[in-house]
Coordinates of C-alpha atoms in Angstrom, one line a residue:
M1 CA -61.3 128.8 -83.3
V2 CA -59.9 125.7 -81.7
Y3 CA -58.0 123.8 -84.4
Q4 CA -57.7 120.0 -84.5
L5 CA -55.3 119.3 -87.3
I6 CA -52.3 120.9 -88.9
A7 CA -50.9 119.9 -92.3
L8 CA -47.3 120.7 -92.9
D9 CA -45.5 121.0 -96.2
M10 CA -42.0 119.5 -96.2
D11 CA -39.5 121.3 -98.5
G12 CA -39.0 124.9 -97.4
T13 CA -41.4 124.4 -94.5
L14 CA -40.8 121.5 -92.1
L15 CA -37.4 120.9 -93.6
N16 CA -34.8 123.5 -93.1
S17 CA -32.3 124.5 -95.8
Q18 CA -30.1 121.5 -94.8
F19 CA -33.1 119.2 -95.4
K20 CA -33.4 118.4 -91.7
I21 CA -36.3 118.5 -89.2
T22 CA -35.0 120.4 -86.2
K23 CA -35.3 119.2 -82.7
G24 CA -37.6 122.2 -81.9
C25 CA -40.0 121.1 -84.6
Q26 CA -39.9 117.5 -83.5
E27 CA -40.7 118.5 -79.9
A28 CA -43.6 120.8 -81.0
I29 CA -45.1 117.9 -83.0
K30 CA -44.8 115.6 -80.0
E31 CA -46.4 118.2 -77.7
A32 CA -49.3 118.6 -80.1
S33 CA -49.8 114.8 -80.4
D34 CA -49.7 114.4 -76.6
L35 CA -52.7 116.9 -76.6
H36 CA -54.5 114.6 -79.1
K37 CA -54.0 117.1 -81.9
I38 CA -53.3 115.7 -85.4
V39 CA -50.1 116.7 -87.2
A40 CA -50.1 115.5 -90.8
I41 CA -47.7 116.0 -93.7
S42 CA -48.7 117.6 -97.0
T43 CA -46.0 117.1 -99.6
G44 CA -45.3 116.6 -103.3
R45 CA -43.0 113.7 -102.2
S46 CA -43.8 110.0 -102.5
L47 CA -43.9 107.5 -99.6
T48 CA -40.4 106.3 -100.5
E49 CA -39.1 109.9 -100.4
M50 CA -40.5 110.3 -96.9
R51 CA -38.8 107.2 -95.5
P52 CA -35.6 109.1 -94.4
Y53 CA -37.7 111.2 -92.1
F54 CA -39.8 108.5 -90.4
D55 CA -37.5 108.4 -87.3
D56 CA -38.1 112.1 -86.8
L57 CA -41.8 111.9 -87.5
K58 CA -42.8 109.2 -84.9
D59 CA -45.7 111.3 -83.8
V60 CA -47.1 111.7 -87.3
R61 CA -49.6 109.1 -88.6
Y62 CA -51.1 110.6 -91.8
L63 CA -49.4 111.7 -95.0
I64 CA -50.9 113.7 -97.9
L65 CA -48.5 112.6 -100.6
E66 CA -47.8 113.4 -104.2
S67 CA -49.5 116.8 -104.0
G68 CA -52.8 115.2 -103.0
A69 CA -52.9 112.1 -105.2
V70 CA -52.4 109.8 -102.3
V71 CA -53.4 109.9 -98.6
Y72 CA -51.5 107.3 -96.5
D73 CA -52.0 105.9 -93.0
L74 CA -48.5 105.1 -91.6
K75 CA -49.9 103.2 -88.6
E76 CA -52.0 100.9 -90.7
A77 CA -49.5 101.0 -93.6
Q78 CA -52.4 101.5 -96.1
I79 CA -53.5 103.9 -98.7
L80 CA -56.7 105.8 -97.7
Y81 CA -57.2 107.6 -101.0
Q82 CA -55.6 107.4 -104.4
K83 CA -56.2 109.1 -107.8
T84 CA -54.5 108.1 -111.1
F85 CA -54.2 109.7 -114.6
Q86 CA -56.3 108.8 -117.6
P87 CA -54.2 106.8 -120.2
S88 CA -54.6 109.7 -122.7
D89 CA -53.0 112.1 -120.2
I90 CA -50.0 109.8 -119.9
Y91 CA -49.7 109.7 -123.7
K92 CA -49.6 113.5 -124.0
I93 CA -47.2 113.9 -121.1
H94 CA -44.9 111.3 -122.7
Q95 CA -45.0 113.4 -125.9
A96 CA -43.9 116.5 -124.0
Y97 CA -41.0 114.5 -122.4
L98 CA -39.8 113.3 -125.9
K99 CA -39.7 116.9 -127.2
Q100 CA -36.6 118.0 -125.2
D101 CA -33.9 116.8 -123.0
M102 CA -35.6 116.6 -119.5
M103 CA -35.8 114.3 -116.5
I104 CA -39.1 112.5 -115.8
H105 CA -40.1 111.5 -112.3
I106 CA -43.0 109.1 -111.9
F107 CA -45.2 108.3 -108.9
M108 CA -47.1 105.1 -108.5
N109 CA -48.8 103.3 -105.6
G110 CA -47.0 105.7 -103.2
Y111 CA -43.5 104.9 -104.7
S112 CA -41.4 106.9 -107.2
Y113 CA -39.3 106.1 -110.2
A114 CA -37.0 107.9 -112.6
T115 CA -34.8 107.0 -115.5
K116 CA -31.4 105.7 -114.3
E117 CA -29.5 107.8 -116.8
H118 CA -30.9 111.0 -115.3
M119 CA -30.7 110.2 -111.6
Y120 CA -27.0 110.9 -111.6
Q121 CA -27.0 114.2 -113.5
M122 CA -29.7 116.1 -111.7
D123 CA -27.6 119.3 -111.7
K124 CA -28.3 119.5 -115.4
Y125 CA -32.0 119.7 -114.6
Q126 CA -31.8 122.3 -111.8
M127 CA -32.3 119.6 -109.1
G128 CA -28.8 118.8 -108.0
K129 CA -29.4 119.6 -104.3
Y130 CA -31.8 116.6 -104.2
Q131 CA -29.6 114.1 -106.0
E132 CA -28.1 112.3 -102.9
T133 CA -31.5 111.6 -101.3
F134 CA -33.1 111.0 -104.7
V135 CA -30.7 108.2 -105.6
L136 CA -31.3 106.6 -102.2
N137 CA -35.1 106.7 -102.3
N138 CA -36.1 106.3 -105.9
S139 CA -36.1 103.3 -108.2
G140 CA -34.3 103.5 -111.6
I141 CA -36.1 102.8 -114.9
E142 CA -34.2 101.4 -117.8
N143 CA -36.8 101.9 -120.5
I144 CA -39.3 104.7 -119.9
D145 CA -41.5 103.8 -122.9
E146 CA -41.9 100.3 -121.7
F147 CA -42.5 101.4 -118.1
L148 CA -45.3 103.7 -119.1
K149 CA -46.9 101.1 -121.3
I150 CA -47.0 98.5 -118.5
H151 CA -48.2 100.9 -115.8
L152 CA -50.5 103.0 -117.9
Y153 CA -53.4 102.8 -115.4
E154 CA -51.4 103.1 -112.2
I155 CA -49.6 106.5 -112.3
E156 CA -50.6 109.1 -109.8
K157 CA -48.2 112.0 -110.5
I158 CA -45.5 113.0 -112.9
N159 CA -42.8 115.6 -112.4
L160 CA -40.9 117.0 -115.4
Y161 CA -37.5 118.5 -114.5
H162 CA -36.3 121.0 -117.2
Q163 CA -32.9 122.5 -117.8
S164 CA -34.2 126.0 -117.5
P165 CA -37.4 128.0 -116.7
Q166 CA -37.7 128.9 -120.4
L167 CA -37.8 125.2 -121.4
R168 CA -40.4 124.6 -118.7
E169 CA -42.5 127.2 -120.4
E170 CA -42.2 125.3 -123.7
S171 CA -43.7 122.2 -121.9
I172 CA -46.4 124.3 -120.3
T173 CA -47.4 125.6 -123.8
F174 CA -47.3 122.1 -125.3
L175 CA -49.5 120.8 -122.5
K176 CA -51.8 123.9 -122.3
D177 CA -54.9 121.9 -123.5
L178 CA -54.2 118.9 -121.2
D179 CA -56.9 118.9 -118.5
V180 CA -54.7 118.0 -115.5
S181 CA -53.4 119.9 -112.5
K182 CA -50.2 121.8 -113.1
A183 CA -47.8 123.4 -110.6
C184 CA -44.5 125.2 -111.2
V185 CA -42.0 124.4 -108.4
E186 CA -38.3 124.8 -107.8
V187 CA -36.3 126.5 -110.5
S188 CA -37.7 124.8 -113.6
S189 CA -39.8 121.8 -112.5
L190 CA -43.4 121.1 -113.5
E191 CA -45.6 118.9 -111.3
L192 CA -48.5 117.2 -113.1
S193 CA -51.3 115.5 -111.2
P194 CA -54.7 114.0 -112.4
K195 CA -57.5 116.4 -113.1
G196 CA -58.8 118.1 -110.0
V197 CA -56.0 116.8 -107.8
H198 CA -54.0 119.1 -105.5
K199 CA -53.0 119.0 -101.9
G200 CA -56.3 120.5 -100.9
V201 CA -58.1 117.4 -102.3
G202 CA -55.9 115.2 -100.0
L203 CA -56.8 117.3 -97.0
V204 CA -60.5 117.1 -97.7
H205 CA -60.3 113.3 -97.9
L206 CA -58.2 113.1 -94.8
C207 CA -60.7 115.3 -92.9
E208 CA -63.6 113.1 -94.1
E209 CA -61.7 110.0 -92.9
L210 CA -61.1 111.6 -89.5
Q211 CA -64.5 113.4 -89.3
I212 CA -62.8 116.7 -88.8
P213 CA -64.5 119.9 -90.2
I214 CA -62.2 121.6 -92.8
N215 CA -62.5 124.9 -90.9
Q216 CA -60.7 123.3 -87.9
T217 CA -57.6 122.7 -89.9
I218 CA -54.3 124.7 -90.3
V219 CA -52.0 124.5 -93.3
V220 CA -48.4 125.7 -93.4
G221 CA -46.6 126.1 -96.7
D222 CA -44.2 128.1 -98.8
S223 CA -44.7 127.4 -102.5
H224 CA -47.0 127.3 -105.5
N225 CA -48.2 123.8 -104.8
D226 CA -49.4 124.9 -101.4
K227 CA -51.9 127.5 -102.8
D228 CA -55.0 125.3 -103.2
I229 CA -54.7 123.6 -99.8
M230 CA -54.1 126.9 -98.1
E231 CA -57.2 128.4 -99.7
I232 CA -59.5 125.7 -98.3
A233 CA -58.0 125.4 -94.8
G234 CA -59.4 127.0 -91.7
L235 CA -56.1 128.9 -91.2
A236 CA -53.4 129.5 -93.8
V237 CA -49.9 130.0 -92.5
A238 CA -47.0 131.0 -94.7
M239 CA -43.4 130.6 -93.9
N240 CA -41.3 133.8 -93.9
N241 CA -39.3 132.2 -96.8
A242 CA -42.5 131.6 -98.8
I243 CA -43.0 133.1 -102.2
E244 CA -44.9 136.4 -102.3
E245 CA -48.0 134.7 -103.9
I246 CA -48.3 132.4 -100.8
K247 CA -47.7 135.2 -98.3
A248 CA -50.5 137.2 -100.0
I249 CA -53.1 134.5 -99.4
A250 CA -51.9 133.6 -95.9
D251 CA -53.8 134.5 -92.7
E252 CA -50.5 134.5 -90.8
V253 CA -46.8 134.5 -91.5
V254 CA -44.3 132.7 -89.2
A255 CA -40.5 132.5 -89.1
D256 CA -38.6 130.9 -92.0
C257 CA -37.6 127.3 -92.2
D258 CA -34.2 127.9 -90.7
H259 CA -35.7 129.5 -87.6
D260 CA -38.4 127.0 -86.6
G261 CA -41.3 128.6 -88.3
V262 CA -43.3 125.3 -88.1
K263 CA -42.6 125.1 -84.3
E264 CA -44.0 128.6 -84.0
A265 CA -47.1 127.7 -86.1
I266 CA -47.8 124.6 -84.0
E267 CA -47.4 126.3 -80.7
K268 CA -49.2 129.5 -81.6
Y269 CA -52.2 128.2 -83.5
L270 CA -52.7 124.5 -82.9
I271 CA -51.7 124.2 -79.2
K272 CA -52.9 127.6 -78.2
G273 CA -56.6 126.5 -77.8
A274 CA -55.7 123.1 -76.3
D275 CA -55.1 124.2 -72.7

């Protein structure tokens, strides 16, 4: 199979353990682009959270953001696809938030927001390693109740950051009847997206936009929220640092994120048939 597009997860995949994109990965992306192959990003991050990496991603045009709720064209600076929650979903999620001390992270129109009081105590919610970049790239909310009321019809994704995996389970139980997409990520985080939305949905919409058959795509990932997109891609590639569930469904496994696994995937599977 000759593949036309590769979609790369960010954290634990394209980003190494220091949250950097290595020179080797940047060079592989450029080489693929020069051969008219498409390198896209597939991430749970918002557009604002991607901005620190734009200089390193000059050869990337398309972003699947917020776990598939948004597909964005960097060249044209426009949203190609967008999906939002039903108001009743927001109400139930807000109830879950009020039941315990947790941090809420809201995504809207490609941008992301969190309550100011929580942004500076992310260690408490098992997300301390992200605090520096989080504070720089997210907007603070003074009053979450008022914010949700004003933007009830605009919200694309919500992350709930808990103090422990056990407390996350309490939220999952409380939200068990809520018909939205749910993904457990990090130590104790819960990602919530509108019904039927996952990274795979974003990939389908991007392929439709570019008129690329889905079986001519490669996906590289490492965690729970990569499962759906890997299952529909033409070739599923897991990082060596991926969780076992992801390795089990992968067609191939490459080196870990600290040893240029993405570079290996691009060169071995995307560029391989381009000569």
